[in-house]
CSV table of C-alpha atoms in Angstrom, one decimal:
chain,number,residue,atom,x,y,z
O,183,UNK,CA,20.8,16.6,33.2
O,184,UNK,CA,18.0,18.1,30.9
O,185,UNK,CA,18.1,16.7,27.7
O,186,UNK,CA,19.8,19.8,25.3
O,187,UNK,CA,16.6,21.7,23.3
O,188,UNK,CA,16.4,20.5,19.3
O,189,UNK,CA,14.9,22.0,16.6
O,190,UNK,CA,14.5,18.8,14.8
O,191,UNK,CA,10.9,17.4,14.5
O,192,UNK,CA,11.0,14.2,16.8
O,193,UNK,CA,8.0,12.1,14.7
O,194,UNK,CA,9.5,12.7,11.4
O,195,UNK,CA,12.4,14.4,11.7
O,196,UNK,CA,12.3,16.8,9.7
O,197,UNK,CA,15.1,19.4,9.1
O,198,UNK,CA,15.2,22.8,11.7
O,199,UNK,CA,14.3,24.8,8.2
O,200,UNK,CA,11.1,22.8,8.3
O,201,UNK,CA,10.2,24.0,12.1
O,202,UNK,CA,8.7,26.5,13.0
O,203,UNK,CA,9.1,29.1,16.0
O,204,UNK,CA,5.3,29.1,18.6
O,205,UNK,CA,4.1,31.1,20.8
O,206,UNK,CA,5.5,29.8,24.2
O,207,UNK,CA,8.4,28.5,23.2
O,208,UNK,CA,6.9,25.4,21.4
O,209,UNK,CA,8.1,24.5,17.7
O,210,UNK,CA,5.5,23.4,15.4
O,211,UNK,CA,6.3,21.2,12.1
O,212,UNK,CA,5.2,21.9,8.5
O,213,UNK,CA,5.9,18.4,7.3
O,214,UNK,CA,3.7,16.5,9.3
O,215,UNK,CA,2.3,18.6,11.6
O,216,UNK,CA,3.4,18.1,15.1
O,217,UNK,CA,3.3,20.7,17.8
O,218,UNK,CA,6.6,19.6,20.4
O,219,UNK,CA,8.1,21.6,22.9
O,220,UNK,CA,12.4,21.4,21.8
O,221,UNK,CA,13.8,20.8,25.4
O,222,UNK,CA,11.4,18.1,25.9
O,223,UNK,CA,13.9,15.1,26.2
O,224,UNK,CA,13.3,12.9,22.9
O,225,UNK,CA,13.0,9.4,23.0
O,226,UNK,CA,15.4,7.2,20.6
O,227,UNK,CA,13.4,5.0,18.0
O,228,UNK,CA,13.9,1.5,18.0
O,229,UNK,CA,13.4,-0.9,15.5
O,230,UNK,CA,11.4,-3.7,15.1
O,231,UNK,CA,12.3,-6.2,12.2
O,232,UNK,CA,8.9,-8.3,10.9
O,233,UNK,CA,8.2,-11.6,9.9
O,234,UNK,CA,8.2,-10.7,6.0
O,235,UNK,CA,6.6,-13.0,3.8
O,236,UNK,CA,9.4,-13.9,1.0
O,237,UNK,CA,9.4,-10.9,-1.7
O,238,UNK,CA,8.7,-8.4,1.4
O,239,UNK,CA,10.9,-6.1,3.1
O,240,UNK,CA,9.6,-4.5,6.5
O,241,UNK,CA,11.0,-2.0,9.1
O,242,UNK,CA,8.6,-1.0,12.1
O,243,UNK,CA,10.4,2.0,13.8
O,244,UNK,CA,8.9,3.1,16.9
O,245,UNK,CA,9.0,5.4,20.2
O,246,UNK,CA,9.2,4.1,23.8
O,247,UNK,CA,6.2,1.6,24.5
O,248,UNK,CA,4.4,-0.3,21.8
O,249,UNK,CA,0.3,-0.9,22.5
O,250,UNK,CA,-2.0,-3.1,20.9
O,251,UNK,CA,-4.6,-0.1,20.5
O,252,UNK,CA,-4.6,3.4,19.4
O,253,UNK,CA,-3.5,5.4,22.0
O,254,UNK,CA,-2.9,8.5,20.7
O,255,UNK,CA,0.9,7.7,20.0
O,256,UNK,CA,0.3,6.0,16.6
O,257,UNK,CA,2.2,9.2,15.2
O,258,UNK,CA,5.3,8.5,16.3
O,259,UNK,CA,5.3,4.9,14.0
O,260,UNK,CA,7.1,4.5,11.1
O,261,UNK,CA,6.5,1.7,8.8
O,262,UNK,CA,8.1,1.0,5.5
O,263,UNK,CA,6.9,-1.9,3.7
O,264,UNK,CA,8.5,-3.2,-0.5
O,265,UNK,CA,7.1,-5.4,-2.1
O,266,UNK,CA,9.1,-7.0,-5.5
O,267,UNK,CA,6.2,-7.8,-7.9
O,268,UNK,CA,5.7,-11.7,-8.4
O,269,UNK,CA,2.7,-11.6,-11.4
O,270,UNK,CA,4.1,-10.1,-15.1
O,271,UNK,CA,0.7,-8.2,-15.3
O,272,UNK,CA,1.6,-8.0,-19.5
O,273,UNK,CA,0.7,-11.6,-20.2
O,274,UNK,CA,-3.0,-10.7,-18.7
O,275,UNK,CA,-3.1,-7.6,-20.6
O,276,UNK,CA,-2.0,-9.2,-23.6
O,277,UNK,CA,-4.6,-11.7,-23.3
O,278,UNK,CA,-7.5,-9.5,-22.6
O,279,UNK,CA,-5.9,-7.1,-25.8
O,280,UNK,CA,-6.3,-10.6,-27.9
O,281,UNK,CA,-9.9,-11.1,-26.7
O,282,UNK,CA,-11.1,-7.1,-27.0
O,283,UNK,CA,-9.4,-7.4,-30.7
O,284,UNK,CA,-10.9,-10.6,-32.2
O,285,UNK,CA,-14.1,-10.0,-30.5
O,286,UNK,CA,-14.7,-6.1,-31.4
O,287,UNK,CA,-12.6,-4.1,-33.9
O,288,UNK,CA,-12.6,-6.8,-36.1
O,289,UNK,CA,-16.4,-7.4,-37.0
O,290,UNK,CA,-17.5,-4.3,-36.2
O,291,UNK,CA,-14.7,-2.3,-38.5
O,292,UNK,CA,-14.5,-5.7,-41.1
O,293,UNK,CA,-11.7,-5.5,-43.8
O,294,UNK,CA,-13.6,-4.1,-46.9
O,295,UNK,CA,-13.8,0.0,-45.0
O,296,UNK,CA,-10.6,0.4,-45.5
O,297,UNK,CA,-9.9,-1.1,-42.2
O,298,UNK,CA,-6.1,-2.4,-42.1
O,299,UNK,CA,-4.2,0.7,-41.1
O,300,UNK,CA,-6.5,1.0,-37.9
O,301,UNK,CA,-6.2,-2.2,-37.0
O,302,UNK,CA,-2.4,-1.8,-37.1
O,303,UNK,CA,-2.7,1.0,-35.1
O,304,UNK,CA,-5.2,-1.0,-32.5
O,305,UNK,CA,-2.2,-4.3,-32.6
O,306,UNK,CA,0.4,-1.2,-32.5
O,307,UNK,CA,-1.3,0.1,-29.2
O,308,UNK,CA,-1.5,-2.9,-27.5
O,309,UNK,CA,1.9,-3.8,-28.1
O,310,UNK,CA,3.3,-0.8,-26.1
O,311,UNK,CA,0.8,-1.2,-23.6
O,312,UNK,CA,2.1,-5.3,-23.1
O,313,UNK,CA,5.7,-3.9,-23.2
O,314,UNK,CA,5.2,-1.5,-20.6
O,315,UNK,CA,3.0,-3.5,-18.5
O,316,UNK,CA,6.0,-6.5,-18.9
O,317,UNK,CA,9.0,-4.1,-18.1
O,318,UNK,CA,6.4,-2.8,-15.4
O,319,UNK,CA,5.8,-6.2,-14.0
O,320,UNK,CA,10.4,-6.9,-14.0
O,321,UNK,CA,11.1,-3.5,-12.3
O,322,UNK,CA,8.4,-2.3,-10.2
O,323,UNK,CA,8.0,-2.1,-5.9
O,324,UNK,CA,5.2,-1.9,-4.2
O,325,UNK,CA,6.1,0.9,-1.5
O,326,UNK,CA,3.4,0.8,1.7
O,327,UNK,CA,4.9,3.6,3.9
O,328,UNK,CA,3.1,4.3,7.2
O,329,UNK,CA,4.8,7.8,8.5
O,330,UNK,CA,4.2,11.7,9.0
O,331,UNK,CA,0.6,10.9,9.9
O,332,UNK,CA,-0.2,9.2,6.7
O,333,UNK,CA,-0.8,5.9,5.3
O,334,UNK,CA,1.0,5.9,1.2
O,335,UNK,CA,0.6,3.0,-1.3
O,336,UNK,CA,3.2,3.9,-4.5
O,337,UNK,CA,4.0,2.2,-7.4
O,338,UNK,CA,7.5,2.9,-8.8
O,339,UNK,CA,9.8,3.1,-10.7
O,340,UNK,CA,7.3,2.9,-13.9
O,341,UNK,CA,4.1,4.6,-13.2
O,342,UNK,CA,1.7,2.4,-12.3
O,343,UNK,CA,-2.6,2.8,-11.4
O,344,UNK,CA,-3.8,2.3,-7.8
O,345,UNK,CA,-1.3,4.9,-5.7
O,346,UNK,CA,-3.0,5.5,-2.8
O,347,UNK,CA,-2.9,8.3,0.4
O,348,UNK,CA,-4.8,7.9,3.8
O,349,UNK,CA,-4.8,10.2,6.4
O,350,UNK,CA,-3.7,7.6,9.2
O,351,UNK,CA,-6.1,9.5,12.3
O,352,UNK,CA,-8.7,8.9,9.8
O,353,UNK,CA,-8.2,5.3,9.3
O,354,UNK,CA,-10.6,2.8,11.9
O,355,UNK,CA,-9.7,-0.6,10.8
O,356,UNK,CA,-7.4,-2.8,7.9
O,357,UNK,CA,-9.2,-5.9,6.7
O,358,UNK,CA,-8.6,-8.6,3.7
O,359,UNK,CA,-11.1,-9.7,1.2
O,360,UNK,CA,-10.6,-13.2,-1.5
O,361,UNK,CA,-11.9,-12.5,-4.9
O,362,UNK,CA,-11.5,-14.3,-8.4
O,363,UNK,CA,-9.1,-12.9,-10.5
O,364,UNK,CA,-11.0,-11.3,-13.6
O,365,UNK,CA,-9.4,-12.9,-16.1
O,366,UNK,CA,-9.0,-16.3,-14.7
O,367,UNK,CA,-12.4,-17.0,-12.6
O,368,UNK,CA,-10.8,-20.2,-11.5
O,369,UNK,CA,-7.6,-17.9,-9.2
O,370,UNK,CA,-8.3,-16.4,-6.2
O,371,UNK,CA,-6.0,-13.4,-5.4
O,372,UNK,CA,-6.7,-10.7,-2.3
O,373,UNK,CA,-7.0,-7.2,-2.0
O,374,UNK,CA,-6.4,-5.2,1.4
O,375,UNK,CA,-9.1,-2.4,2.6
O,376,UNK,CA,-9.5,0.2,4.9
O,377,UNK,CA,-12.1,1.2,7.0
O,378,UNK,CA,-12.1,5.1,6.4
O,379,UNK,CA,-14.4,7.4,9.0
O,380,UNK,CA,-16.9,9.5,7.3
O,381,UNK,CA,-16.7,7.2,4.1
O,382,UNK,CA,-19.1,4.8,3.0
O,383,UNK,CA,-17.3,2.4,0.7
O,384,UNK,CA,-13.6,1.1,2.2
O,385,UNK,CA,-10.2,1.9,0.1
O,386,UNK,CA,-8.5,-0.4,-1.5
O,387,UNK,CA,-4.7,-0.3,0.1
O,388,UNK,CA,-3.1,-3.0,-2.2
O,389,UNK,CA,-4.9,-6.1,-4.8
O,390,UNK,CA,-3.6,-8.6,-6.8
O,391,UNK,CA,-1.9,-10.2,-3.8
O,392,UNK,CA,-1.1,-13.7,-5.1
O,393,UNK,CA,-1.1,-15.9,-1.3
O,394,UNK,CA,-4.1,-14.8,2.2
O,395,UNK,CA,-0.9,-14.7,4.0
O,396,UNK,CA,0.7,-12.0,2.3
O,397,UNK,CA,-2.6,-9.9,2.3
O,398,UNK,CA,-2.5,-10.8,6.6
O,399,UNK,CA,0.5,-9.8,6.8
O,400,UNK,CA,0.0,-6.3,5.6
O,401,UNK,CA,-3.4,-6.3,7.5
O,402,UNK,CA,-2.0,-6.9,10.6
O,403,UNK,CA,1.5,-4.8,9.8
O,404,UNK,CA,-0.5,-1.8,9.2
O,405,UNK,CA,-2.6,-1.9,11.9
O,406,UNK,CA,0.5,-2.4,14.2
O,407,UNK,CA,1.7,0.9,12.8
O,408,UNK,CA,-1.3,2.7,12.8
O,409,UNK,CA,-1.9,0.8,17.2
O,410,UNK,CA,-5.6,-0.1,15.6
O,411,UNK,CA,-6.5,-2.9,17.1
O,412,UNK,CA,-7.7,-5.9,14.7
O,413,UNK,CA,-11.3,-6.2,14.9
O,414,UNK,CA,-14.0,-8.7,12.9
O,415,UNK,CA,-15.2,-7.0,9.7
O,416,UNK,CA,-17.5,-8.9,7.8
O,417,UNK,CA,-16.5,-11.3,4.7
O,418,UNK,CA,-12.8,-10.8,5.5
O,419,UNK,CA,-10.4,-13.8,5.2
O,420,UNK,CA,-9.7,-16.0,8.4
O,421,UNK,CA,-5.9,-17.3,8.2
O,422,UNK,CA,-3.9,-17.8,10.7
O,423,UNK,CA,-0.7,-16.8,10.1
O,424,UNK,CA,2.7,-18.7,12.4
O,425,UNK,CA,3.2,-17.0,15.7
O,426,UNK,CA,6.5,-15.3,16.2
O,427,UNK,CA,7.7,-12.8,18.7
O,428,UNK,CA,8.1,-10.0,16.8
O,429,UNK,CA,5.5,-10.2,14.5
O,430,UNK,CA,1.9,-9.0,16.5
């Protein structure tokens, strides 16, 4: 028996109001741009649980067979990762604020030039900034999503810098590198990068990761959702995660 016709988008699940009819009986989703046959059978999404590190929640949804390399079906995958912030950036901002205050404002302004009022304003500004950062460090989550033909990174609920949105088809490779913390050079942190077609510089996807295993997990999960074959990149870290049946 043929599958019933559907006007919902089989890729992103957009409602009929977001799908427009085209010549020949096909449909086009205005949300993700997919052109599809409404009479074609729709393969049910399968849920793949990923071995996420502590502090991460990750779910990968796919249709049909999964491939280890990009085969044109990457748009059928939907990856959602939520990372709980573990480090409180307010402590680091406080240290930076004290350093700026002591080394710059006091010598330049001087008490005899009527500086106290301005210094008070600077202190209040630093206190507000530090307080905001401390609250954000406690309540914020990083949402990493591969869906509707794009890779997006959002920090919420409080606004924070580092939000990213990239066209999934333009991503050629994902990799990660270590770097020294700006405020504590003896502490290593980790970034995840995306190599974008036509761009001279890689795009930072996520940074300030405390462990190499966090960065490698994100690299593999995003590549898996996008259907990208993992290839070596100069300067990337080489960390082997424990094998897992449902990881890679």
